[in-house]
XYZ file of C-alpha atoms in Angstrom:
71
model
C -45.722 -17.573 -49.655
C -43.755 -14.307 -49.749
C -46.245 -12.712 -47.360
C -45.743 -15.486 -44.832
C -41.965 -15.028 -44.900
C -42.325 -11.276 -44.465
C -44.707 -11.774 -41.532
C -42.245 -14.136 -39.824
C -39.340 -11.778 -40.495
C -41.223 -8.847 -38.970
C -42.124 -10.895 -35.882
C -38.457 -11.907 -35.544
C -37.366 -8.262 -35.813
C -39.926 -7.269 -33.171
C -38.534 -9.910 -30.823
C -34.984 -8.660 -31.284
C -36.146 -5.078 -30.848
C -37.906 -6.022 -27.600
C -34.740 -7.703 -26.277
C -32.676 -4.630 -27.168
C -35.163 -2.322 -25.422
C -35.237 -4.585 -22.369
C -31.428 -4.637 -22.309
C -31.287 -0.829 -22.368
C -33.770 -0.585 -19.481
C -31.830 -3.110 -17.406
C -28.518 -1.437 -18.245
C -29.963 1.904 -17.117
C -31.156 0.381 -13.861
C -27.707 -1.014 -13.114
C -25.925 2.197 -14.101
C -28.288 4.080 -11.785
C -27.047 1.918 -8.915
C -29.704 -0.770 -8.722
C -27.842 -3.993 -7.956
C -30.899 -6.169 -7.380
C -29.901 -9.800 -8.139
C -33.022 -10.294 -10.291
C -32.062 -7.367 -12.548
C -28.501 -8.660 -12.844
C -29.814 -12.126 -13.735
C -32.216 -10.692 -16.330
C -29.457 -8.633 -17.927
C -27.277 -11.714 -18.243
C -30.154 -13.671 -19.827
C -30.905 -10.883 -22.309
C -27.232 -10.664 -23.283
C -27.117 -14.377 -24.045
C -30.402 -14.214 -25.982
C -29.099 -11.320 -28.099
C -25.945 -13.329 -28.786
C -28.006 -16.398 -29.710
C -30.034 -14.257 -32.128
C -26.825 -12.997 -33.726
C -27.169 -9.373 -32.631
C -24.014 -9.225 -30.494
C -20.789 -11.188 -30.466
C -19.579 -13.311 -27.569
C -16.808 -10.727 -27.168
C -19.459 -8.051 -26.564
C -21.310 -10.352 -24.150
C -18.118 -10.874 -22.166
C -17.410 -7.129 -22.206
C -20.805 -6.407 -20.626
C -20.465 -9.290 -18.163
C -17.137 -7.879 -17.023
C -18.402 -4.280 -16.974
C -21.323 -5.200 -14.728
C -19.390 -7.894 -12.855
C -21.845 -10.625 -13.853
C -19.477 -13.571 -14.319
C-alpha cells in the first residue's frame, strides 16, 4: 500500500511542477510583450489551478491578475 501512495504523491507533484513550469512560460511571454488573448486566458487558468492545488494563495492570484490586468 505504501508504494501506491508514493506513486500517487509523485504523480501529484509532477502535475504541480508542470503547472508551475507552464505558468513561468506564460508569464515570460506576457512580460516579453505578447498580449495574445489565448495566452492571457491560459495564465489565468493556471493561476486558479495552482490556487486550487494549494500552491499559491488567493492573495497571490489577485496580485498576478492585477499585475497582468487579467480581471
